[in-house]
Coordinates of C-alpha atoms (C1' of nucleotides) in Angstrom, one line a residue:
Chain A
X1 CA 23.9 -35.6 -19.6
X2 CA 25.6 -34.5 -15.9
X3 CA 28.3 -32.0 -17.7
X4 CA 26.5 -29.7 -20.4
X5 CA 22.8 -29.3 -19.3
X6 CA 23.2 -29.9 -15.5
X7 CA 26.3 -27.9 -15.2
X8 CA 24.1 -24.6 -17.2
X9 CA 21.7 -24.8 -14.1
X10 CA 23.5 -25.2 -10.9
X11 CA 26.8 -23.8 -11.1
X12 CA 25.3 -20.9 -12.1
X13 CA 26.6 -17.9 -9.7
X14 CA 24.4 -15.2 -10.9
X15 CA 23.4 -14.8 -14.5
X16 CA 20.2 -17.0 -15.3
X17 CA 20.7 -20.6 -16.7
X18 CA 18.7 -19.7 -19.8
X19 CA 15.5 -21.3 -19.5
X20 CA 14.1 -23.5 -17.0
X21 CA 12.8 -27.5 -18.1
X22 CA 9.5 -27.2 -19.7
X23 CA 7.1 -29.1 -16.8
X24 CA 10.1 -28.2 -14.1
X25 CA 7.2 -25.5 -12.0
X26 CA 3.8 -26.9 -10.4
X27 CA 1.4 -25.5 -8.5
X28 CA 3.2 -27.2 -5.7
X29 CA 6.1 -26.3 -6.3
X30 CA 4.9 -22.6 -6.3
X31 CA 3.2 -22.7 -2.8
X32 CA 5.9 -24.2 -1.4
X33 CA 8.1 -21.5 -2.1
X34 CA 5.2 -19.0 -1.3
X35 CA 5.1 -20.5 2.2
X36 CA 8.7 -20.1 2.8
X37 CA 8.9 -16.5 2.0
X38 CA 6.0 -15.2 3.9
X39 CA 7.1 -17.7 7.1
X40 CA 10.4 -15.8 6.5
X41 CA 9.4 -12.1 5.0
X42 CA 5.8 -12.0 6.1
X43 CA 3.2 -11.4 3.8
X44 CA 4.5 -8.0 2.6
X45 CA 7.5 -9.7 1.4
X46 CA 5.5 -12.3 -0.5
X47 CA 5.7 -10.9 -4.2
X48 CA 6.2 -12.1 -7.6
X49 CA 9.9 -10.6 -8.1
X50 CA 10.8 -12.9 -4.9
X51 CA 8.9 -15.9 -5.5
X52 CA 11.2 -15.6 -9.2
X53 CA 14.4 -15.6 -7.2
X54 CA 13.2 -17.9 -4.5
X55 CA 12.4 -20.3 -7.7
X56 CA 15.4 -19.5 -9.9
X57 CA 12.1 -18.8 -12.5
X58 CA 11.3 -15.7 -14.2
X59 CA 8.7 -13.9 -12.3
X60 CA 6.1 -14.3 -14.6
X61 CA 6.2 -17.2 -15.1
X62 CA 3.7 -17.7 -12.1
X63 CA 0.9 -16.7 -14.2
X64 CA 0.9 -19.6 -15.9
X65 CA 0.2 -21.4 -12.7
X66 CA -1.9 -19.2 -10.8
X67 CA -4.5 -16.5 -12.6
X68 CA -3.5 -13.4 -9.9
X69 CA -1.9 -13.2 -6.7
X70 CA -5.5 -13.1 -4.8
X71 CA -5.6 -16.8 -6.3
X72 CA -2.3 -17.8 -4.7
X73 CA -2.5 -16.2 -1.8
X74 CA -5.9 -18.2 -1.1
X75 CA -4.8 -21.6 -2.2
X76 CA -1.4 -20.6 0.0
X77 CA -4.0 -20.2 3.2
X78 CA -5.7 -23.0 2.4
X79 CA -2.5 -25.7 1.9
X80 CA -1.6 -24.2 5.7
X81 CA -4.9 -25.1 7.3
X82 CA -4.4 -28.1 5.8
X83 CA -1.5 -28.8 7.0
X84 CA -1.6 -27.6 10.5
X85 CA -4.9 -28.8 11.8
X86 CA -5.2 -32.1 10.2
X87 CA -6.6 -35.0 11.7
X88 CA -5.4 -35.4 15.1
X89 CA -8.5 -34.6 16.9
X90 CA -9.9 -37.5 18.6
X91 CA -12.8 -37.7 20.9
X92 CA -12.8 -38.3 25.0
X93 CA -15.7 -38.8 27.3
X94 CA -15.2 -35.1 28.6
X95 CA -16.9 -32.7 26.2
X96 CA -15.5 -30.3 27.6
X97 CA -12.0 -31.2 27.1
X98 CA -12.8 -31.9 23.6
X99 CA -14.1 -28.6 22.7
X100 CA -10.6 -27.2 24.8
X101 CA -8.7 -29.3 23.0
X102 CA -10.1 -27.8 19.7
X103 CA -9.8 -24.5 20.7
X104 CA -6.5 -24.6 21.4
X105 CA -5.1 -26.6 18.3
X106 CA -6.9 -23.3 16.3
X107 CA -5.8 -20.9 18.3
X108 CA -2.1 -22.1 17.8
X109 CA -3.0 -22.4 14.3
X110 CA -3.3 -19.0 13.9
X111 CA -0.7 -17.6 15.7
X112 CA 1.9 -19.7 14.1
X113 CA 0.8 -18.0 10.5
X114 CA -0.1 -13.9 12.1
X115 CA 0.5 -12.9 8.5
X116 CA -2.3 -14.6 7.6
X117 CA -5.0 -14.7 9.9
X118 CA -6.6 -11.7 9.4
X119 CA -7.6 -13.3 6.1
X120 CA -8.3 -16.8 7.3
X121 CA -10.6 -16.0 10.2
X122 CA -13.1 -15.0 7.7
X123 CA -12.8 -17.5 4.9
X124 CA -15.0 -20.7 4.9
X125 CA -12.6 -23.5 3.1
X126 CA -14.7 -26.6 2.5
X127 CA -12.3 -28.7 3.0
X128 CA -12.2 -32.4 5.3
X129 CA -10.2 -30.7 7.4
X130 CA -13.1 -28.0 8.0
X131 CA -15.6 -30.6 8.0
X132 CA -13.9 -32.7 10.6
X133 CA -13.7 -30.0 13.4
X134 CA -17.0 -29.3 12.5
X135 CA -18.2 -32.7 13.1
X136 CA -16.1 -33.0 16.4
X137 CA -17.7 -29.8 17.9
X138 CA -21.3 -30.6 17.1
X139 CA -20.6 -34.1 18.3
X140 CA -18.9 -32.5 21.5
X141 CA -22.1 -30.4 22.1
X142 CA -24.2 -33.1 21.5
X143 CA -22.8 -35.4 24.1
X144 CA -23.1 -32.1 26.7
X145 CA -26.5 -32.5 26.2
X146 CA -28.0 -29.5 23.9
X147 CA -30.6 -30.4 21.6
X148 CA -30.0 -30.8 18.2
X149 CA -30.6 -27.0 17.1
X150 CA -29.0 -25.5 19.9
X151 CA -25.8 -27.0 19.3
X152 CA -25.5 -26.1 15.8
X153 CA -25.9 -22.3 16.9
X154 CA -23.9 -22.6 19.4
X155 CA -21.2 -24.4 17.6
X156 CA -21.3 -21.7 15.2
X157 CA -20.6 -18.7 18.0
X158 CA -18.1 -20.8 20.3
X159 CA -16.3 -21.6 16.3
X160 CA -16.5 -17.8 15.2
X161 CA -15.3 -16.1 18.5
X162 CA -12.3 -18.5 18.6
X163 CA -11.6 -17.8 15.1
X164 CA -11.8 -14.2 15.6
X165 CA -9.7 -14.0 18.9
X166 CA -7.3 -15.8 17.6
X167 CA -7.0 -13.7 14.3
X168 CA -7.6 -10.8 16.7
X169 CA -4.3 -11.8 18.8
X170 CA -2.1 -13.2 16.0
X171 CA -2.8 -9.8 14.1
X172 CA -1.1 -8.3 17.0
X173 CA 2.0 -9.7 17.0
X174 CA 2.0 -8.9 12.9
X175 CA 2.0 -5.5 14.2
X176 CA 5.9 -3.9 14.2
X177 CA 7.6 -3.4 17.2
X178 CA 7.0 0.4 18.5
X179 CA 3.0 0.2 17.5
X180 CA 2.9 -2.8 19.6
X181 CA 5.2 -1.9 22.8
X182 CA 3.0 1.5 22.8
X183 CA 0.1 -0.1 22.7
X184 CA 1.0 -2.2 25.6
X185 CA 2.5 0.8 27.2
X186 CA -0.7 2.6 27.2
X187 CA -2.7 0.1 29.5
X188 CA 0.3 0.2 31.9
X189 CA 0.9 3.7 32.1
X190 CA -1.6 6.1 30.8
X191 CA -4.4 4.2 32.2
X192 CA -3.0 4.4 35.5
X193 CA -2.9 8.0 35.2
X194 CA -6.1 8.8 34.4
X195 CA -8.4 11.0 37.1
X196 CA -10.3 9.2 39.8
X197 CA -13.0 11.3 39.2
X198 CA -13.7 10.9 35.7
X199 CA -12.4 7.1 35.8
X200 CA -13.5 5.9 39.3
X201 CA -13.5 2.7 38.0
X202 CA -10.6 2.3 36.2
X203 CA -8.8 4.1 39.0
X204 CA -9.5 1.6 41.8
X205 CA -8.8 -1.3 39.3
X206 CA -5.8 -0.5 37.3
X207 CA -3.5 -2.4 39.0
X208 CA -5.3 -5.3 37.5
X209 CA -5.4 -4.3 34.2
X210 CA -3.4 -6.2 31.7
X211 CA -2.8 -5.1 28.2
X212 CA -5.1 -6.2 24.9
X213 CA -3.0 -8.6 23.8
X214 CA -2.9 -11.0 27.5
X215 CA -2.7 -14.5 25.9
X216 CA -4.7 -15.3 28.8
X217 CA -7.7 -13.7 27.2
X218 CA -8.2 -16.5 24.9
X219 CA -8.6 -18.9 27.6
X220 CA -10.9 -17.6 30.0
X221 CA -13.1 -16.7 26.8
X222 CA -13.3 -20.4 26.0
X223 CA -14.1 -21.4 29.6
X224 CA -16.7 -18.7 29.8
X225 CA -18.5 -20.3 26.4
X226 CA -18.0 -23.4 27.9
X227 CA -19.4 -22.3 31.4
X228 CA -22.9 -21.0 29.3
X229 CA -23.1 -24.4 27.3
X230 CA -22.9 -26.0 31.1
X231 CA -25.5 -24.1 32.7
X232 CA -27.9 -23.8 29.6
X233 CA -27.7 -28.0 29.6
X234 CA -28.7 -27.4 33.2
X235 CA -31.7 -25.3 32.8
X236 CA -32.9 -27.6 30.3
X237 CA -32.4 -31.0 32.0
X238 CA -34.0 -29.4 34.9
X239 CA -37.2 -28.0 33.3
X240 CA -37.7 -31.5 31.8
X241 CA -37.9 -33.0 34.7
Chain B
X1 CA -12.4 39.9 -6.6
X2 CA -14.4 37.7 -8.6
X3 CA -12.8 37.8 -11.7
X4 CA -9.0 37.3 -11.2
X5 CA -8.3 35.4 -8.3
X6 CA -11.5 33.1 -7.9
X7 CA -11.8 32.8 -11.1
X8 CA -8.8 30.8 -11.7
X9 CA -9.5 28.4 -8.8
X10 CA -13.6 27.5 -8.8
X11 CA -14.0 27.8 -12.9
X12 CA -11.1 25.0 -13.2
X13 CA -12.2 23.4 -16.0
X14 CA -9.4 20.6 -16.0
X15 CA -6.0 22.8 -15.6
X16 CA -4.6 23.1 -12.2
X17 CA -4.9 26.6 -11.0
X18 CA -1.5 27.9 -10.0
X19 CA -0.7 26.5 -6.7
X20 CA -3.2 26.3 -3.5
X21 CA -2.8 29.1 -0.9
X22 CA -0.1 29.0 2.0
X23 CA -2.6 27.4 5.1
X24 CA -5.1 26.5 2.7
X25 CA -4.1 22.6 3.6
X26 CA -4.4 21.2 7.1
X27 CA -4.5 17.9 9.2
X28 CA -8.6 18.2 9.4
X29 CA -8.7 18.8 5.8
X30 CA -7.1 15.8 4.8
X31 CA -8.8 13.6 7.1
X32 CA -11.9 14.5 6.0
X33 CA -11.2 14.0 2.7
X34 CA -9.4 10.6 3.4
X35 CA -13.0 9.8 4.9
X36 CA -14.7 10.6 2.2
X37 CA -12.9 8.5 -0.2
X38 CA -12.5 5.9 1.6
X39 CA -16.7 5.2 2.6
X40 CA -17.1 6.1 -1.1
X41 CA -14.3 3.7 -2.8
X42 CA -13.0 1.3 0.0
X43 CA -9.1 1.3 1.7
X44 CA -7.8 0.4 -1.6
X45 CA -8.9 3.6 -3.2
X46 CA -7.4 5.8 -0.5
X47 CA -4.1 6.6 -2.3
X48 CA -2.2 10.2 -2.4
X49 CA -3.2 10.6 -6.4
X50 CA -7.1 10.6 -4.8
X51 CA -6.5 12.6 -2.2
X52 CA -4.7 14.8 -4.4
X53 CA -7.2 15.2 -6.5
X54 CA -10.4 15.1 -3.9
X55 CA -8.5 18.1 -2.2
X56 CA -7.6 19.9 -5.4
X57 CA -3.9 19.7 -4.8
X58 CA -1.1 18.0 -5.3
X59 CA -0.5 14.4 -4.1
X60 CA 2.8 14.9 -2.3
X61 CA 1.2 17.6 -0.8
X62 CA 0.1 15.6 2.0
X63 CA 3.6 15.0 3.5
X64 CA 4.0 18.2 4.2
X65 CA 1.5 17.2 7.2
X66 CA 1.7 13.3 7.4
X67 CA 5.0 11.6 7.4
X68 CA 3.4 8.4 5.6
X69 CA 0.4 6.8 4.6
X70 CA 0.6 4.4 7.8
X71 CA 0.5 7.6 9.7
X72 CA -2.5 8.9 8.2
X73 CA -4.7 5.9 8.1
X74 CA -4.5 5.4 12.2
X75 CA -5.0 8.9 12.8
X76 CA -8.2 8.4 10.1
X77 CA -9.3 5.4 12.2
X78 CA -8.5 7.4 15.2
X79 CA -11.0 10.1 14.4
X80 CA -14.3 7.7 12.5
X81 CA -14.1 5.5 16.4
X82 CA -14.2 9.2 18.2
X83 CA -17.2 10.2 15.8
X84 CA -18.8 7.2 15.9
X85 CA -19.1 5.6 19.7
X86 CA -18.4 9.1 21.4
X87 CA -20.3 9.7 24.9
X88 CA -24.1 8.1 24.9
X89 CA -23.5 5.3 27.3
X90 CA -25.5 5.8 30.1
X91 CA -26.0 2.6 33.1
X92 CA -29.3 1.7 34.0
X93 CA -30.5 -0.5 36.7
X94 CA -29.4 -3.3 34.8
X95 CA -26.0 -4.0 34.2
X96 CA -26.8 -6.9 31.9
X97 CA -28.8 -4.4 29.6
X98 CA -26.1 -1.8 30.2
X99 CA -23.8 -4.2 28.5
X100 CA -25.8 -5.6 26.0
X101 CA -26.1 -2.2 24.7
X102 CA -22.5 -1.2 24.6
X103 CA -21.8 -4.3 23.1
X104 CA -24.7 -3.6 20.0
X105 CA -23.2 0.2 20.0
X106 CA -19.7 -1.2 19.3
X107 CA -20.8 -3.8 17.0
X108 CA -22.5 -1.0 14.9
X109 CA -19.7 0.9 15.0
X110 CA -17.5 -2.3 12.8
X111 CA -20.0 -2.8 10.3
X112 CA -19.9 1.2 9.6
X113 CA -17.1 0.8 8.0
X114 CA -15.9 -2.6 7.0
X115 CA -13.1 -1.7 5.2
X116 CA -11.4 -0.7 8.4
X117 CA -12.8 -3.2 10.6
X118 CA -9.8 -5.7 10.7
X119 CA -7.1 -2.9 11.3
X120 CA -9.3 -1.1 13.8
X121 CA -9.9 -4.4 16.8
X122 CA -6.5 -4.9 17.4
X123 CA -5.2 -1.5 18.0
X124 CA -5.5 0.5 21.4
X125 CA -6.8 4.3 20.9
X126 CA -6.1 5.4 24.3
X127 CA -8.4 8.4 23.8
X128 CA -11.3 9.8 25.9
X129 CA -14.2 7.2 24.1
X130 CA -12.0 4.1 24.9
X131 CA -11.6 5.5 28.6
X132 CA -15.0 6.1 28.7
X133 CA -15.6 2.6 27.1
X134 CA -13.9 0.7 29.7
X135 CA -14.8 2.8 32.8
X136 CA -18.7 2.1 31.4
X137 CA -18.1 -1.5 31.4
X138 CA -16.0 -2.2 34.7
X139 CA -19.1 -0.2 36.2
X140 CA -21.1 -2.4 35.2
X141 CA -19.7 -5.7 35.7
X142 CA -18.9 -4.4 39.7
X143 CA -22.4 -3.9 39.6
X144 CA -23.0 -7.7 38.6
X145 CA -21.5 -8.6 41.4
X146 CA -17.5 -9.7 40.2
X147 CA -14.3 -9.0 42.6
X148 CA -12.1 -6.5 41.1
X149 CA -9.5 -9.1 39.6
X150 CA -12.5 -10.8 37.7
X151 CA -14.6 -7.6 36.5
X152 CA -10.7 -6.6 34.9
X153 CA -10.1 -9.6 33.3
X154 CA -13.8 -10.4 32.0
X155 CA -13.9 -6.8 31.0
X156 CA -10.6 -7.7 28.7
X157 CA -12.4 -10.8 27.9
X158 CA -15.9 -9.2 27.1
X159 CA -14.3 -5.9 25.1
X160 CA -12.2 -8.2 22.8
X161 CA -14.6 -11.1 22.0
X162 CA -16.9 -8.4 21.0
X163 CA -14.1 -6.1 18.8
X164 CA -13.4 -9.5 17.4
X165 CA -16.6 -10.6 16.5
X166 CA -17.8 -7.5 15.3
X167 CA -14.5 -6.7 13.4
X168 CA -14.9 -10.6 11.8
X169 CA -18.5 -10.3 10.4
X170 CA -17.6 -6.4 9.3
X171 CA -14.4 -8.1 6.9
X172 CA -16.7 -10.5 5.8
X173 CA -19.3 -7.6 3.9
X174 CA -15.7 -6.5 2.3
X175 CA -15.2 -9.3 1.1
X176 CA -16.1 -9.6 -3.5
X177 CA -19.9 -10.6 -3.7
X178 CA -18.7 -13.7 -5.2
X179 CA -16.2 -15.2 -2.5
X180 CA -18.9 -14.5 -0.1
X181 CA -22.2 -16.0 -2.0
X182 CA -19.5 -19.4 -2.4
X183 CA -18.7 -19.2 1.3
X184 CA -22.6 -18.4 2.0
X185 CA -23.4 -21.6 -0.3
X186 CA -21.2 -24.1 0.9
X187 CA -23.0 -24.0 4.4
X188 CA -26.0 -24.3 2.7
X189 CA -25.3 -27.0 0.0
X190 CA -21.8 -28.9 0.5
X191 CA -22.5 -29.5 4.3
X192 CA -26.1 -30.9 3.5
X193 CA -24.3 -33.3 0.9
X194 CA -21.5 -35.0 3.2
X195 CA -21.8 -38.5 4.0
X196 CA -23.6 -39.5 7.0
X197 CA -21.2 -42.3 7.9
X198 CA -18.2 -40.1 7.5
X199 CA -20.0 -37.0 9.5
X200 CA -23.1 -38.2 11.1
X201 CA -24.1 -35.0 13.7
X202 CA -23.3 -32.6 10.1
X203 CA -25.9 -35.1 8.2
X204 CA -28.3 -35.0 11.1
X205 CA -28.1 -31.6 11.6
X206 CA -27.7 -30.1 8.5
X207 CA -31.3 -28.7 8.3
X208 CA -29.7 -26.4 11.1
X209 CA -26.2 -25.0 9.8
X210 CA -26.4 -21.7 9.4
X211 CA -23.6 -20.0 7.3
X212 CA -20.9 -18.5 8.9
X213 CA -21.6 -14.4 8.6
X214 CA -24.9 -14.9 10.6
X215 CA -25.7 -11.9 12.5
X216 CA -27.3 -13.7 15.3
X217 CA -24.1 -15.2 16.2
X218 CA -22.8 -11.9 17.7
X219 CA -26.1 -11.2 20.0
X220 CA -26.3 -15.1 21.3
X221 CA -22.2 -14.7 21.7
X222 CA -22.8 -11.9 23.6
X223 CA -25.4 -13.5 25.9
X224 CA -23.5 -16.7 26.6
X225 CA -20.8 -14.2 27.6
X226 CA -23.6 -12.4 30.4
X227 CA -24.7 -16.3 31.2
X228 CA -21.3 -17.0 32.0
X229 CA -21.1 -14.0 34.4
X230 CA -24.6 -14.1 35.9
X231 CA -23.2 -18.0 36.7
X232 CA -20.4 -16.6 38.2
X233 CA -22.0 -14.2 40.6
X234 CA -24.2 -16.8 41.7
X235 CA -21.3 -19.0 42.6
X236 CA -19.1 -16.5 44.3
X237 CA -21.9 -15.3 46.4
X238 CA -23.4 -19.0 47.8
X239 CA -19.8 -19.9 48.8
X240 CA -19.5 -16.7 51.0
X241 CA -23.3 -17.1 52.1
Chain C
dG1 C1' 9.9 46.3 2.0
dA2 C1' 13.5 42.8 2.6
dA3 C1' 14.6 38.4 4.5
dG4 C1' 13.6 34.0 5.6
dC5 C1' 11.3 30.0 5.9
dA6 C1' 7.5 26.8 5.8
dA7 C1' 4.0 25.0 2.6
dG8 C1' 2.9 23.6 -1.8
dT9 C1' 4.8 21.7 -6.2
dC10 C1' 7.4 18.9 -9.5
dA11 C1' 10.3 15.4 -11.6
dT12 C1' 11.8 11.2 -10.5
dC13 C1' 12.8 6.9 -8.1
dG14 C1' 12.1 2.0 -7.2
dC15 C1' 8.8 -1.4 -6.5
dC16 C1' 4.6 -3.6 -7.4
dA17 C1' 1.1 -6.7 -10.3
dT18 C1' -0.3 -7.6 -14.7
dT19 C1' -0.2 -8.1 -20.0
dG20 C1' 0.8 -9.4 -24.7
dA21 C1' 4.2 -10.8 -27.8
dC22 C1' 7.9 -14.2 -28.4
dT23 C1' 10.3 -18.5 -28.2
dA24 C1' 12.0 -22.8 -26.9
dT25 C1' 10.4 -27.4 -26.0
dA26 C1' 8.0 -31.6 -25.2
dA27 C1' 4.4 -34.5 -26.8
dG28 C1' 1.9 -36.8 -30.4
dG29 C1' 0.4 -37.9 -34.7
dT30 C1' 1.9 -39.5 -39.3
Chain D
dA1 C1' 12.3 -40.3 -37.4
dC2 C1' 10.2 -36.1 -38.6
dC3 C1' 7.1 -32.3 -38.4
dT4 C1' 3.3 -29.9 -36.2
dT5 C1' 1.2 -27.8 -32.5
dA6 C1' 0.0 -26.5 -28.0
dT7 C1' 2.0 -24.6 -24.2
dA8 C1' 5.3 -23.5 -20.2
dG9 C1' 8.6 -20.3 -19.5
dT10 C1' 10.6 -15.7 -20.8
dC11 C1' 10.9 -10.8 -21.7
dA12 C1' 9.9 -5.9 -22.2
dA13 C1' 6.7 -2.7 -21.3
dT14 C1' 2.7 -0.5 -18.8
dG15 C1' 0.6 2.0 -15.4
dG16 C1' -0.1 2.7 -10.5
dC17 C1' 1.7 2.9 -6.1
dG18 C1' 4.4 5.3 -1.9
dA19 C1' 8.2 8.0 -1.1
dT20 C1' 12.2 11.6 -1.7
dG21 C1' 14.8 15.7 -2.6
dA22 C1' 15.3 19.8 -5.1
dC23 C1' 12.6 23.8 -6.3
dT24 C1' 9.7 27.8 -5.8
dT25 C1' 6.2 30.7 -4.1
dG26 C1' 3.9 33.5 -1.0
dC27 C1' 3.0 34.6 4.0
dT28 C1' 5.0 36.4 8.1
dT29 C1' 8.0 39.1 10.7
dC30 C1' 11.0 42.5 11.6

DNA sequence: GAAGCAAGTCATCGCCATTGACTATAAGGT
DNA sequence: ACCTTATAGTCAATGGCGATGACTTGCTTC
């Protein structure tokens, strides 16, 4: 049993030990391998030759698992948000914090897959893990003090612009090197440059101006969404009164 | 001159006739073409066979004035954001309008083209509509009332919530018809049919939950954004008072 | 009108996703 | 214990993609 069959498989130095076991590949399996490769290649590298090799399987034999690589690539995005924004969020008696808290769990979500999150700002997942932070915002918003239907709307916008930001940012650092450096160039240098008479604005200001990808963005969008929920629970409570 | 020379080149039934002329190919030419085929059959049908063949010349051709395909889908983004939001911003009395507008204009500009909405937010153009872009909005926010420091970084703030957004709900129209009528349905069925113990604001609020691509989220973003600001002012100017 | 070179062409490369035919193998009935 | 059968894994082939390097043609310049 250990020399002849387990010997064909992993002493093998390069030539393929005939066939792999009949139920030895799983959807699991499959992911797992895709995850590695695009943490370690990006998504570009992510292909059916190098999920083989990764696999020690013939290429092909992916279809069997998975009906197209749109298929895999989805499940792939999905297994991740699973796994990175599980459970963990648990409620305080600062809404505000909450909501923070939220937006910063997704937000580092997203930049620890940038391969991905062009396609997973979009994508609804029904999934618990979907329907949890749902229920934690709207919960959050509740306890701020917004009726009923202004909290789902407004759940929805403060969910969707942290989605998109995120993506927005991580997509940035999937960007190669020079594009990115002259990007970040241009707000340094050429804006700095430009005429005072055509630009007064941007002339007197430049020295503040940071480039698009300022991490800091992120957070003073979140306080800003959070500022509007504060004053809007304001006007309300007041006009009640 | 109607029988030799154009004859070969307009009549072309199928066969390729000779060879294009020496200039007869340029930068502008191919863009345009590129444009065309792209609006008509998405990104993914922008390859050099099409352009080849939209342009009546041969595929490799085009690296005779591109060095890659990277090259010349930027430059084709470059020149649909110049057509597109050129010069028509002009401030009011309102700075709040001015912004809204801009905001609408740029927003309008995404869902022209969806299929380069998610490559277009995160890249810098550092061209005379971008300058003009920014300048327009710094105005504006000075106006409001903000310190330089703040109308800077809100400007960053505002201009990228808004390219994200916009850029966000634009990827979502490219997405299949069938990916999106699941994702569209999900909001409407699957949230209605959770548990109320496990998620009691979702079952109380379901009657509320929109999906996820509606277009109001953008214009209510986009005034909790001005809330935030109009808050702002008020602060900054009853602490100096 | 000859020379020279840039612009257009062509054959070809290597990589990709996907398919249909095949083949070994594990499970299950008898 | 055998034989059958469905099926997971394999393989060769297809067609499309971006890209390259050698070539050839026709415009320009002297």
């Amino acid at each position: 049993m250990s020399t002849s069959q387990d010997g064909k498989r992993s002493t093998a130095k390069k030539p393929r030990p005939r066939r792999r076991a009949r139920h030895s590949l799983s959807r699991e399996m499959i992911l797992e391998a895709a995850e590695t490769i695009a943490v370690r290649d990006g998504l570009d590298g992510l292909t059916f030759q190098a999920l083989g090799k990764e696999l020690e399987a013939h290429p092909t034999s992916i279809y069997r698992h998975f009906r197209d690589k749109d298929e895999l690539v989805l499940e792939l995005i999905d297994s991740l948000r699973a796994g990175s924004y599980g459970g963990q969020l648990e409620a305080t008696d600062s809404w505000r914090e909450d909501l923070r808290v939220m937006a910063r769990h997704i937000h580092d979500h997203y930049l620890r897959y940038p391969q991905f999150a062009l396609q997973m700002a979009a994508r609804t997942t029904r999934r618990p893990a979907e329907f949890k932070n749902v229920e934690f915002a709207l919960d959050a918003l509740v306890r701020a003090g917004l009726p009923p239907e202004e909290a789902t709307s407004t759940m929805r916008v403060f969910g969707n612009v942290i989605r998109a930001l995120s993506s927005m940012e991580s997509g940035l650092h999937a960007l190669d090197d020079n594009t990115r450096r002259g990007d970040a160039l241009a707000w340094e240098v050429e804006y700095r440059s430009l005429s005072p008479e055509a630009y007064p604005r941007i002339a007197s200001m430049s020295d503040h101006l940071t480039s698009i990808g300022d991490p800091h963005v992120f957070d003073q969008a979140v306080e800003m969404l959070l500022d509007a929920v504060e004053t809007r629970v304001a006007v309300l409570s007041a006009s009640t009164s």
